[in-house]
PDB file of C-alpha atoms in Angstrom:
ATOM      1  CA  UNK A1352      18.752  26.874   5.125  1.00 76.00           C
ATOM      2  CA  UNK A1353      17.951  25.376   1.720  1.00 80.00           C
ATOM      3  CA  UNK A1354      17.233  28.882   0.450  1.00 85.00           C
ATOM      4  CA  UNK A1355      20.658  30.008   1.713  1.00 81.00           C
ATOM      5  CA  UNK A1356      22.343  27.120  -0.061  1.00 84.00           C
ATOM      6  CA  UNK A1357      20.537  27.892  -3.379  1.00 86.00           C
ATOM      7  CA  UNK A1358      21.893  31.492  -3.106  1.00 79.00           C
ATOM      8  CA  UNK A1359      25.279  30.177  -2.462  1.00 77.00           C
ATOM      9  CA  UNK A1360      25.086  28.034  -5.586  1.00 85.00           C
ATOM     10  CA  UNK A1361      23.919  31.332  -7.564  1.00 85.00           C
ATOM     11  CA  UNK A1362      26.741  33.295  -6.128  1.00 82.00           C
ATOM     12  CA  UNK A1363      29.292  30.526  -7.103  1.00 83.00           C
ATOM     13  CA  UNK A1364      27.877  30.555 -10.688  1.00 84.00           C
ATOM     14  CA  UNK A1365      27.690  34.344 -11.097  1.00 83.00           C
ATOM     15  CA  UNK A1366      31.106  35.125  -9.247  1.00 84.00           C
ATOM     16  CA  UNK A1367      29.778  38.439  -8.251  1.00 79.00           C
ATOM     17  CA  UNK A1368      27.647  39.548  -5.398  1.00 84.00           C
ATOM     18  CA  UNK A1369      25.822  42.362  -7.325  1.00 84.00           C
ATOM     19  CA  UNK A1370      25.012  40.016 -10.318  1.00 83.00           C
ATOM     20  CA  UNK A1371      23.896  37.148  -7.941  1.00 82.00           C
ATOM     21  CA  UNK A1372      21.549  39.426  -5.905  1.00 83.00           C
ATOM     22  CA  UNK A1373      20.119  40.806  -9.121  1.00 86.00           C
ATOM     23  CA  UNK A1374      19.451  37.188 -10.373  1.00 82.00           C
ATOM     24  CA  UNK A1375      17.986  36.146  -7.182  1.00 80.00           C
ATOM     25  CA  UNK A1376      15.713  39.254  -6.808  1.00 85.00           C
ATOM     26  CA  UNK A1377      17.264  40.214  -3.460  1.00 86.00           C
ATOM     27  CA  UNK A1378      19.482  42.971  -2.141  1.00 88.00           C
ATOM     28  CA  UNK A1379      23.278  42.699  -1.740  1.00 84.00           C
ATOM     29  CA  UNK A1380      23.233  43.027   2.026  1.00 88.00           C
ATOM     30  CA  UNK A1381      20.602  40.251   2.270  1.00 87.00           C
ATOM     31  CA  UNK A1382      22.753  37.947   0.253  1.00 82.00           C
ATOM     32  CA  UNK A1383      25.858  38.921   2.132  1.00 85.00           C
ATOM     33  CA  UNK A1384      24.067  38.003   5.367  1.00 87.00           C
ATOM     34  CA  UNK A1385      22.918  34.655   4.162  1.00 83.00           C
ATOM     35  CA  UNK A1386      26.696  33.887   3.053  1.00 84.00           C
ATOM     36  CA  UNK A1387      27.700  34.871   6.511  1.00 86.00           C
ATOM     37  CA  UNK A1388      25.358  32.760   8.260  1.00 87.00           C
ATOM     38  CA  UNK A1389      26.688  29.736   6.167  1.00 83.00           C
ATOM     39  CA  UNK A1390      30.275  30.613   6.936  1.00 84.00           C
ATOM     40  CA  UNK A1391      29.688  30.892  10.523  1.00 85.00           C
ATOM     41  CA  UNK A1392      27.664  27.720  10.723  1.00 85.00           C
ATOM     42  CA  UNK A1393      30.254  25.704   8.783  1.00 86.00           C
ATOM     43  CA  UNK A1394      33.321  27.436  10.463  1.00 88.00           C
ATOM     44  CA  UNK A1395      35.033  28.032   7.044  1.00 88.00           C
ATOM     45  CA  UNK A1396      35.514  30.916   4.633  1.00 88.00           C
ATOM     46  CA  UNK A1397      33.648  30.025   1.410  1.00 84.00           C
ATOM     47  CA  UNK A1398      34.402  32.961  -0.870  1.00 84.00           C
ATOM     48  CA  UNK A1399      37.324  35.405  -0.968  1.00 86.00           C
ATOM     49  CA  UNK A1400      36.622  38.959  -2.417  1.00 85.00           C
ATOM     50  CA  UNK A1401      38.541  40.145  -5.319  1.00 85.00           C
ATOM     51  CA  UNK A1402      38.581  43.388  -7.190  1.00 84.00           C
ATOM     52  CA  UNK A1403      36.302  41.738  -9.895  1.00 83.00           C
ATOM     53  CA  UNK A1404      34.007  39.832  -7.629  1.00 82.00           C
ATOM     54  CA  UNK A1405      34.328  36.782  -5.489  1.00 83.00           C
ATOM     55  CA  UNK A1406      36.428  33.625  -5.879  1.00 85.00           C
ATOM     56  CA  UNK A1407      35.646  30.160  -4.075  1.00 85.00           C
ATOM     57  CA  UNK A1408      38.338  29.084  -1.624  1.00 87.00           C
ATOM     58  CA  UNK A1409      39.247  25.280  -1.499  1.00 89.00           C
ATOM     59  CA  UNK A1410      37.176  24.721   1.588  1.00 85.00           C
ATOM     60  CA  UNK A1411      34.400  26.651  -0.159  1.00 82.00           C
ATOM     61  CA  UNK A1412      34.561  24.466  -3.206  1.00 89.00           C
ATOM     62  CA  UNK A1413      33.718  21.412  -1.050  1.00 89.00           C
ATOM     63  CA  UNK A1414      30.750  23.470   0.426  1.00 83.00           C
ATOM     64  CA  UNK A1415      29.622  24.562  -3.070  1.00 85.00           C
ATOM     65  CA  UNK A1416      29.690  21.019  -4.478  1.00 88.00           C
ATOM     66  CA  UNK A1417      27.629  19.739  -1.559  1.00 88.00           C
ATOM     67  CA  UNK A1418      25.216  22.676  -1.839  1.00 85.00           C
ATOM     68  CA  UNK A1419      24.562  21.953  -5.503  1.00 86.00           C
ATOM     69  CA  UNK A1420      23.864  18.315  -4.670  1.00 87.00           C
ATOM     70  CA  UNK A1421      21.496  19.353  -1.827  1.00 87.00           C
ATOM     71  CA  UNK A1422      19.587  21.919  -3.664  1.00 83.00           C
ATOM     72  CA  UNK A1423      19.128  19.562  -6.638  1.00 82.00           C
ATOM     73  CA  UNK A1424      17.904  16.752  -4.323  1.00 81.00           C
ATOM     74  CA  UNK A1425      15.608  19.208  -2.560  1.00 80.00           C
ATOM     75  CA  UNK A1426      14.140  20.354  -5.904  1.00 77.00           C
ATOM     76  CA  UNK A1427      13.624  16.688  -6.902  1.00 71.00           C
ATOM     77  CA  UNK A1428      11.750  16.051  -3.778  1.00 76.00           C
ATOM     78  CA  UNK A1429       9.510  18.880  -4.194  1.00 74.00           C
ATOM     79  CA  UNK A1430       8.736  17.690  -7.837  1.00 63.00           C
ATOM     80  CA  UNK A1431       8.236  14.131  -6.563  1.00 66.00           C
ATOM     81  CA  UNK A1432       5.876  15.364  -3.803  1.00 71.00           C
ATOM     82  CA  UNK A1433       3.993  17.280  -6.231  1.00 68.00           C
ATOM     83  CA  UNK A1434       3.642  14.491  -8.610  1.00 62.00           C
ATOM     84  CA  UNK A1435       2.681  11.963  -5.868  1.00 68.00           C
ATOM     85  CA  UNK A1436       0.015  14.527  -4.450  1.00 71.00           C
ATOM     86  CA  UNK A1437      -1.518  15.171  -7.825  1.00 80.00           C
ATOM     87  CA  UNK A1438      -5.089  13.610  -7.921  1.00 82.00           C
ATOM     88  CA  UNK A1439      -4.627  13.119 -11.665  1.00 86.00           C
ATOM     89  CA  UNK A1440      -1.092  11.761 -11.880  1.00 83.00           C
ATOM     90  CA  UNK A1441      -0.092  10.809  -8.285  1.00 85.00           C
ATOM     91  CA  UNK A1442       0.610   7.844  -6.454  1.00 86.00           C
ATOM     92  CA  UNK A1443      -1.628   5.472  -4.339  1.00 90.00           C
ATOM     93  CA  UNK A1444      -0.030   2.659  -2.069  1.00 91.00           C
ATOM     94  CA  UNK A1445      -2.532  -0.218  -1.685  1.00 95.00           C
ATOM     95  CA  UNK A1446      -2.123  -3.438   0.421  1.00 94.00           C
ATOM     96  CA  UNK A1447      -4.296  -6.393  -0.159  1.00 92.00           C
ATOM     97  CA  UNK A1448      -4.779 -10.084   0.986  1.00 86.00           C
ATOM     98  CA  UNK A1449      -3.270 -12.762  -1.100  1.00 79.00           C
ATOM     99  CA  UNK A1450      -6.711 -14.288  -1.842  1.00 78.00           C
ATOM    100  CA  UNK A1451      -7.717 -11.301  -3.852  1.00 83.00           C
ATOM    101  CA  UNK A1452      -4.877 -11.347  -6.255  1.00 77.00           C
ATOM    102  CA  UNK A1453      -6.790 -13.170  -8.970  1.00 75.00           C
ATOM    103  CA  UNK A1454     -10.428 -11.961  -8.004  1.00 80.00           C
ATOM    104  CA  UNK A1455     -11.312  -8.574  -6.726  1.00 87.00           C
ATOM    105  CA  UNK A1456      -8.023  -6.636  -7.119  1.00 91.00           C
ATOM    106  CA  UNK A1457      -7.668  -6.915 -10.901  1.00 92.00           C
ATOM    107  CA  UNK A1458     -11.361  -5.945 -11.449  1.00 90.00           C
ATOM    108  CA  UNK A1459     -11.060  -3.019  -9.126  1.00 93.00           C
ATOM    109  CA  UNK A1460      -7.636  -1.664 -10.679  1.00 94.00           C
ATOM    110  CA  UNK A1461      -9.022  -2.036 -14.193  1.00 93.00           C
ATOM    111  CA  UNK A1462     -11.951  -0.020 -13.479  1.00 94.00           C
ATOM    112  CA  UNK A1463     -10.004   2.624 -11.612  1.00 95.00           C
ATOM    113  CA  UNK A1464      -7.405   2.876 -14.328  1.00 94.00           C
ATOM    114  CA  UNK A1465     -10.190   3.580 -16.847  1.00 94.00           C
ATOM    115  CA  UNK A1466     -11.268   6.392 -14.465  1.00 93.00           C
ATOM    116  CA  UNK A1467      -7.939   7.799 -13.482  1.00 93.00           C
ATOM    117  CA  UNK A1468      -5.242   6.539 -16.230  1.00 94.00           C
ATOM    118  CA  UNK A1469      -2.616   8.858 -14.959  1.00 91.00           C
ATOM    119  CA  UNK A1470      -2.747   7.668 -11.301  1.00 91.00           C
ATOM    120  CA  UNK A1471      -0.129   4.837 -10.466  1.00 89.00           C
ATOM    121  CA  UNK A1472      -1.087   2.427  -7.827  1.00 93.00           C
ATOM    122  CA  UNK A1473       1.682   0.593  -6.026  1.00 90.00           C
ATOM    123  CA  UNK A1474       0.522  -2.781  -4.677  1.00 93.00           C
ATOM    124  CA  UNK A1475       1.590  -4.982  -1.656  1.00 90.00           C
ATOM    125  CA  UNK A1476       0.325  -8.390  -1.377  1.00 89.00           C
ATOM    126  CA  UNK A1477       0.499  -9.528   2.181  1.00 85.00           C
ATOM    127  CA  UNK A1478      -1.497 -11.065   5.116  1.00 82.00           C
ATOM    128  CA  UNK A1479      -3.861  -9.060   7.282  1.00 83.00           C
ATOM    129  CA  UNK A1480      -1.592  -8.355  10.226  1.00 83.00           C
ATOM    130  CA  UNK A1481       1.026  -7.033   7.751  1.00 86.00           C
ATOM    131  CA  UNK A1482      -1.540  -4.780   6.361  1.00 91.00           C
ATOM    132  CA  UNK A1483      -2.392  -3.487   9.657  1.00 91.00           C
ATOM    133  CA  UNK A1484       1.411  -2.813  10.505  1.00 90.00           C
ATOM    134  CA  UNK A1485       1.878  -1.114   7.167  1.00 92.00           C
ATOM    135  CA  UNK A1486      -1.033   1.232   7.637  1.00 93.00           C
ATOM    136  CA  UNK A1487       0.138   2.204  11.121  1.00 91.00           C
ATOM    137  CA  UNK A1488       3.707   3.038  10.003  1.00 88.00           C
ATOM    138  CA  UNK A1489       2.549   4.671   6.740  1.00 86.00           C
ATOM    139  CA  UNK A1490       4.033   2.302   4.365  1.00 86.00           C
ATOM    140  CA  UNK A1491       0.649   2.018   2.504  1.00 91.00           C
ATOM    141  CA  UNK A1492      -2.373   4.490   2.693  1.00 92.00           C
ATOM    142  CA  UNK A1493      -5.015   1.997   1.871  1.00 96.00           C
ATOM    143  CA  UNK A1494      -5.724  -1.664   2.526  1.00 96.00           C
ATOM    144  CA  UNK A1495      -8.104  -4.398   1.308  1.00 94.00           C
ATOM    145  CA  UNK A1496      -8.862  -6.868   4.130  1.00 92.00           C
ATOM    146  CA  UNK A1497     -11.484  -8.786   5.937  1.00 87.00           C
ATOM    147  CA  UNK A1498     -10.605  -7.406   9.300  1.00 83.00           C
ATOM    148  CA  UNK A1499     -12.738  -4.226  10.342  1.00 87.00           C
ATOM    149  CA  UNK A1500     -10.782  -2.467  13.182  1.00 89.00           C
ATOM    150  CA  UNK A1501     -12.692  -0.075  15.298  1.00 92.00           C
ATOM    151  CA  UNK A1502     -10.036   2.642  14.960  1.00 93.00           C
ATOM    152  CA  UNK A1503      -9.797   2.481  11.082  1.00 94.00           C
ATOM    153  CA  UNK A1504     -11.826   3.801   8.412  1.00 95.00           C
ATOM    154  CA  UNK A1505     -13.929   1.112   6.608  1.00 95.00           C
ATOM    155  CA  UNK A1506     -15.616   0.830   3.415  1.00 94.00           C
ATOM    156  CA  UNK A1507     -17.293  -2.331   2.350  1.00 93.00           C
ATOM    157  CA  UNK A1508     -16.316  -3.395  -1.008  1.00 92.00           C
ATOM    158  CA  UNK A1509     -17.389  -6.975  -1.619  1.00 89.00           C
ATOM    159  CA  UNK A1510     -19.365  -9.709   0.159  1.00 89.00           C
ATOM    160  CA  UNK A1511     -18.190 -13.273  -0.895  1.00 89.00           C
ATOM    161  CA  UNK A1512     -19.929 -16.493  -0.295  1.00 93.00           C
ATOM    162  CA  UNK A1513     -17.780 -19.262   1.218  1.00 95.00           C
ATOM    163  CA  UNK A1514     -18.078 -22.814   0.051  1.00 97.00           C
ATOM    164  CA  UNK A1515     -16.545 -26.082   0.741  1.00 97.00           C
ATOM    165  CA  UNK A1516     -14.274 -27.679  -1.948  1.00 97.00           C
ATOM    166  CA  UNK A1517     -13.878 -31.316  -1.862  1.00 97.00           C
ATOM    167  CA  UNK A1518     -11.919 -33.657  -4.284  1.00 97.00           C
ATOM    168  CA  UNK A1519     -13.496 -34.839  -7.299  1.00 96.00           C
ATOM    169  CA  UNK A1520     -13.778 -38.504  -5.942  1.00 95.00           C
ATOM    170  CA  UNK A1521     -15.176 -37.357  -2.455  1.00 96.00           C
ATOM    171  CA  UNK A1522     -18.205 -39.070  -1.162  1.00 95.00           C
ATOM    172  CA  UNK A1523     -20.199 -35.842  -1.134  1.00 95.00           C
ATOM    173  CA  UNK A1524     -19.186 -34.460  -4.554  1.00 94.00           C
ATOM    174  CA  UNK A1525     -22.822 -34.970  -6.002  1.00 94.00           C
ATOM    175  CA  UNK A1526     -24.435 -32.864  -3.224  1.00 93.00           C
ATOM    176  CA  UNK A1527     -25.372 -29.225  -3.726  1.00 90.00           C
ATOM    177  CA  UNK A1528     -25.327 -28.077  -0.047  1.00 93.00           C
ATOM    178  CA  UNK A1529     -23.648 -29.644   2.992  1.00 95.00           C
ATOM    179  CA  UNK A1530     -23.389 -28.991   6.670  1.00 94.00           C
ATOM    180  CA  UNK A1531     -19.749 -28.671   8.045  1.00 94.00           C
ATOM    181  CA  UNK A1532     -20.757 -31.400  10.638  1.00 94.00           C
ATOM    182  CA  UNK A1533     -20.707 -33.801   7.820  1.00 94.00           C
ATOM    183  CA  UNK A1534     -17.009 -33.160   7.222  1.00 94.00           C
ATOM    184  CA  UNK A1535     -15.862 -33.902  10.829  1.00 93.00           C
ATOM    185  CA  UNK A1536     -13.742 -36.745   9.869  1.00 92.00           C
ATOM    186  CA  UNK A1537     -12.298 -35.203   6.709  1.00 96.00           C
ATOM    187  CA  UNK A1538      -8.879 -33.539   6.850  1.00 97.00           C
ATOM    188  CA  UNK A1539      -8.681 -29.871   6.412  1.00 97.00           C
ATOM    189  CA  UNK A1540      -6.501 -27.671   4.146  1.00 97.00           C
ATOM    190  CA  UNK A1541      -6.415 -24.098   5.361  1.00 95.00           C
ATOM    191  CA  UNK A1542      -4.517 -21.033   5.754  1.00 92.00           C
ATOM    192  CA  UNK A1543      -1.838 -20.898   8.861  1.00 90.00           C
ATOM    193  CA  UNK A1544      -2.856 -19.504  12.259  1.00 86.00           C
ATOM    194  CA  UNK A1545      -2.808 -15.672  12.326  1.00 77.00           C
ATOM    195  CA  UNK A1546      -4.379 -15.211   8.700  1.00 81.00           C
ATOM    196  CA  UNK A1547      -7.824 -13.727   8.805  1.00 79.00           C
ATOM    197  CA  UNK A1548      -9.114 -16.388   6.598  1.00 86.00           C
ATOM    198  CA  UNK A1549      -8.032 -19.024   9.222  1.00 88.00           C
ATOM    199  CA  UNK A1550      -9.950 -17.185  11.806  1.00 87.00           C
ATOM    200  CA  UNK A1551     -13.079 -17.128   9.651  1.00 89.00           C
ATOM    201  CA  UNK A1552     -12.880 -20.936   9.002  1.00 94.00           C
ATOM    202  CA  UNK A1553     -12.210 -21.586  12.789  1.00 93.00           C
ATOM    203  CA  UNK A1554     -15.406 -19.626  13.625  1.00 92.00           C
ATOM    204  CA  UNK A1555     -17.335 -21.545  11.134  1.00 94.00           C
ATOM    205  CA  UNK A1556     -16.056 -24.996  12.414  1.00 94.00           C
ATOM    206  CA  UNK A1557     -16.744 -23.941  16.041  1.00 94.00           C
ATOM    207  CA  UNK A1558     -20.449 -23.007  15.117  1.00 93.00           C
ATOM    208  CA  UNK A1559     -20.816 -26.445  13.530  1.00 93.00           C
ATOM    209  CA  UNK A1560     -19.165 -27.997  16.749  1.00 94.00           C
ATOM    210  CA  UNK A1561     -16.397 -29.901  14.640  1.00 94.00           C
ATOM    211  CA  UNK A1562     -12.671 -29.803  14.455  1.00 94.00           C
ATOM    212  CA  UNK A1563     -11.220 -31.776  11.626  1.00 94.00           C
ATOM    213  CA  UNK A1564      -7.479 -32.561  11.647  1.00 95.00           C
ATOM    214  CA  UNK A1565      -5.402 -30.008   9.520  1.00 96.00           C
ATOM    215  CA  UNK A1566      -3.411 -31.798   6.804  1.00 95.00           C
ATOM    216  CA  UNK A1567      -1.835 -28.936   4.917  1.00 96.00           C
ATOM    217  CA  UNK A1568      -1.511 -25.120   5.433  1.00 95.00           C
ATOM    218  CA  UNK A1569      -0.924 -22.564   2.802  1.00 92.00           C
ATOM    219  CA  UNK A1570      -1.090 -18.729   2.681  1.00 85.00           C
ATOM    220  CA  UNK A1571      -2.397 -18.892  -0.940  1.00 87.00           C
ATOM    221  CA  UNK A1572      -6.190 -19.963  -1.587  1.00 90.00           C
ATOM    222  CA  UNK A1573      -5.471 -21.017  -5.008  1.00 90.00           C
ATOM    223  CA  UNK A1574      -2.787 -23.458  -3.758  1.00 93.00           C
ATOM    224  CA  UNK A1575      -5.238 -24.675  -1.117  1.00 95.00           C
ATOM    225  CA  UNK A1576      -7.876 -25.404  -3.947  1.00 96.00           C
ATOM    226  CA  UNK A1577      -5.099 -27.268  -5.808  1.00 96.00           C
ATOM    227  CA  UNK A1578      -4.304 -29.395  -2.762  1.00 97.00           C
ATOM    228  CA  UNK A1579      -7.926 -30.331  -2.433  1.00 97.00           C
ATOM    229  CA  UNK A1580      -8.195 -31.106  -6.089  1.00 97.00           C
ATOM    230  CA  UNK A1581      -5.358 -33.610  -5.613  1.00 96.00           C
ATOM    231  CA  UNK A1582      -7.060 -35.426  -2.840  1.00 96.00           C
ATOM    232  CA  UNK A1583      -5.338 -33.992   0.041  1.00 96.00           C
ATOM    233  CA  UNK A1584      -8.354 -32.872   2.170  1.00 97.00           C
ATOM    234  CA  UNK A1585     -11.171 -30.475   2.034  1.00 97.00           C
ATOM    235  CA  UNK A1586     -11.218 -26.661   2.538  1.00 97.00           C
ATOM    236  CA  UNK A1587     -13.403 -23.628   2.960  1.00 97.00           C
ATOM    237  CA  UNK A1588     -12.667 -20.836   0.406  1.00 95.00           C
ATOM    238  CA  UNK A1589     -14.500 -18.065  -1.399  1.00 93.00           C
ATOM    239  CA  UNK A1590     -16.730 -19.301  -4.109  1.00 93.00           C
ATOM    240  CA  UNK A1591     -14.542 -17.896  -6.890  1.00 89.00           C
ATOM    241  CA  UNK A1592     -11.952 -20.394  -6.024  1.00 92.00           C
ATOM    242  CA  UNK A1593     -14.091 -23.454  -6.321  1.00 95.00           C
ATOM    243  CA  UNK A1594     -13.011 -25.714  -9.272  1.00 94.00           C
ATOM    244  CA  UNK A1595     -10.019 -23.817 -10.447  1.00 92.00           C
ATOM    245  CA  UNK A1596      -8.001 -26.889 -10.716  1.00 94.00           C
ATOM    246  CA  UNK A1597     -10.721 -29.723 -10.525  1.00 95.00           C
ATOM    247  CA  UNK A1598     -12.109 -29.492  -6.933  1.00 96.00           C
ATOM    248  CA  UNK A1599     -15.771 -29.514  -6.508  1.00 97.00           C
ATOM    249  CA  UNK A1600     -17.642 -26.621  -4.742  1.00 96.00           C
ATOM    250  CA  UNK A1601     -20.488 -27.231  -2.254  1.00 97.00           C
ATOM    251  CA  UNK A1602     -22.648 -24.688  -0.745  1.00 96.00           C
ATOM    252  CA  UNK A1603     -22.513 -24.463   3.018  1.00 95.00           C
ATOM    253  CA  UNK A1604     -25.777 -24.648   5.123  1.00 91.00           C
ATOM    254  CA  UNK A1605     -24.512 -21.971   7.576  1.00 90.00           C
ATOM    255  CA  UNK A1606     -25.895 -18.373   6.751  1.00 89.00           C
ATOM    256  CA  UNK A1607     -22.694 -16.896   8.178  1.00 88.00           C
ATOM    257  CA  UNK A1608     -20.534 -18.664   5.513  1.00 93.00           C
ATOM    258  CA  UNK A1609     -19.622 -15.348   4.020  1.00 92.00           C
ATOM    259  CA  UNK A1610     -16.636 -12.978   4.031  1.00 90.00           C
ATOM    260  CA  UNK A1611     -16.833  -9.144   3.612  1.00 90.00           C
ATOM    261  CA  UNK A1612     -13.827  -7.303   1.862  1.00 92.00           C
ATOM    262  CA  UNK A1613     -13.331  -3.753   2.871  1.00 94.00           C
ATOM    263  CA  UNK A1614     -11.075  -0.850   2.097  1.00 96.00           C
ATOM    264  CA  UNK A1615      -9.417   0.461   5.238  1.00 96.00           C
ATOM    265  CA  UNK A1616      -7.291   3.487   6.086  1.00 96.00           C
ATOM    266  CA  UNK A1617      -5.988   5.585   9.138  1.00 95.00           C
ATOM    267  CA  UNK A1618      -8.783   8.116   9.536  1.00 94.00           C
ATOM    268  CA  UNK A1619      -6.632  10.445  11.724  1.00 92.00           C
ATOM    269  CA  UNK A1620      -4.217  10.919   8.703  1.00 87.00           C
ATOM    270  CA  UNK A1621      -5.501  13.078   6.043  1.00 87.00           C
ATOM    271  CA  UNK A1622      -5.449  10.965   2.812  1.00 89.00           C
ATOM    272  CA  UNK A1623      -3.284  12.333  -0.079  1.00 88.00           C
ATOM    273  CA  UNK A1624      -5.389  13.501  -2.959  1.00 90.00           C
ATOM    274  CA  UNK A1625      -4.670  10.313  -5.233  1.00 91.00           C
ATOM    275  CA  UNK A1626      -5.706   8.093  -2.222  1.00 92.00           C
ATOM    276  CA  UNK A1627      -8.807   9.997  -1.465  1.00 92.00           C
ATOM    277  CA  UNK A1628      -9.731   9.778  -5.164  1.00 94.00           C
ATOM    278  CA  UNK A1629      -9.393   5.913  -4.987  1.00 95.00           C
ATOM    279  CA  UNK A1630     -11.508   5.779  -1.822  1.00 95.00           C
ATOM    280  CA  UNK A1631     -14.388   8.043  -3.536  1.00 94.00           C
ATOM    281  CA  UNK A1632     -14.126   5.874  -6.648  1.00 95.00           C
ATOM    282  CA  UNK A1633     -14.697   2.767  -4.716  1.00 94.00           C
ATOM    283  CA  UNK A1634     -17.549   4.435  -2.664  1.00 91.00           C
ATOM    284  CA  UNK A1635     -19.409   5.307  -5.824  1.00 85.00           C
ATOM    285  CA  UNK A1636     -19.369   1.805  -7.347  1.00 77.00           C
ATOM    286  CA  UNK A1637     -21.304  -1.397  -6.673  1.00 62.00           C
ATOM    287  CA  UNK A1638     -18.685  -4.089  -6.196  1.00 55.00           C
ATOM    288  CA  UNK A1639     -20.542  -6.500  -3.823  1.00 48.00           C
ATOM    289  CA  UNK A1640     -21.289 -10.000  -5.094  1.00 45.00           C
TER     290      UNK A1640
END
């Protein structure tokens, strides 16, 4: 259909079947049959034959204008796809957790840009359940998350130690290591239910057999650290966030106080060359700790 429309545009510009067929590298009968198919499909006469060639009809002018637009859009689509799929100059769509915005993601992207400067990475900063949704519907090709789903591809990228952050005036501020049971009476600042970090914190608290009251919730770990520094509770965060705005980081006695960040994707969908290049780049680097 697109080919027939492109031929129609050529015929409209040439104004002669013989000349258009020669320009297209096809025969006059083949071009005439393509024109007949379009006229039959649209139910209008597009051209009238004249002694010197063909002239477009009023209805045909509408068809010709639309054909030019459709052919141009089709050509642009092919060009865009070719560019997106180019492993050296294409496009990667990557979703990541909010908590990685100032830590892992900038380091990873800086290194990848040095390796593939022509590849554009479009970023989406969102919670884990949105990352899964966007992977499922194809809105992104890759995700950086803590949640390893059995039906998704998974490549460990970084293992982070979790610490407790307390206000600078907290009774335990001079300790180097604490047990979560010692914080049973403190108020907790954490992420809302449904976030991967919230589930991680809850598992650690359950392991310690404590359930401190929640004073504030925020989706942003840097904000959580700031609330702790202001004296509004304690929090469990990755070590990189400790002390950002004055909180005090304390090591946790629990050996499970870690989180693993992984790169994930839909394995049943072949990755486009730029996304596959990103995966292989990450696979070939040591990012952990």
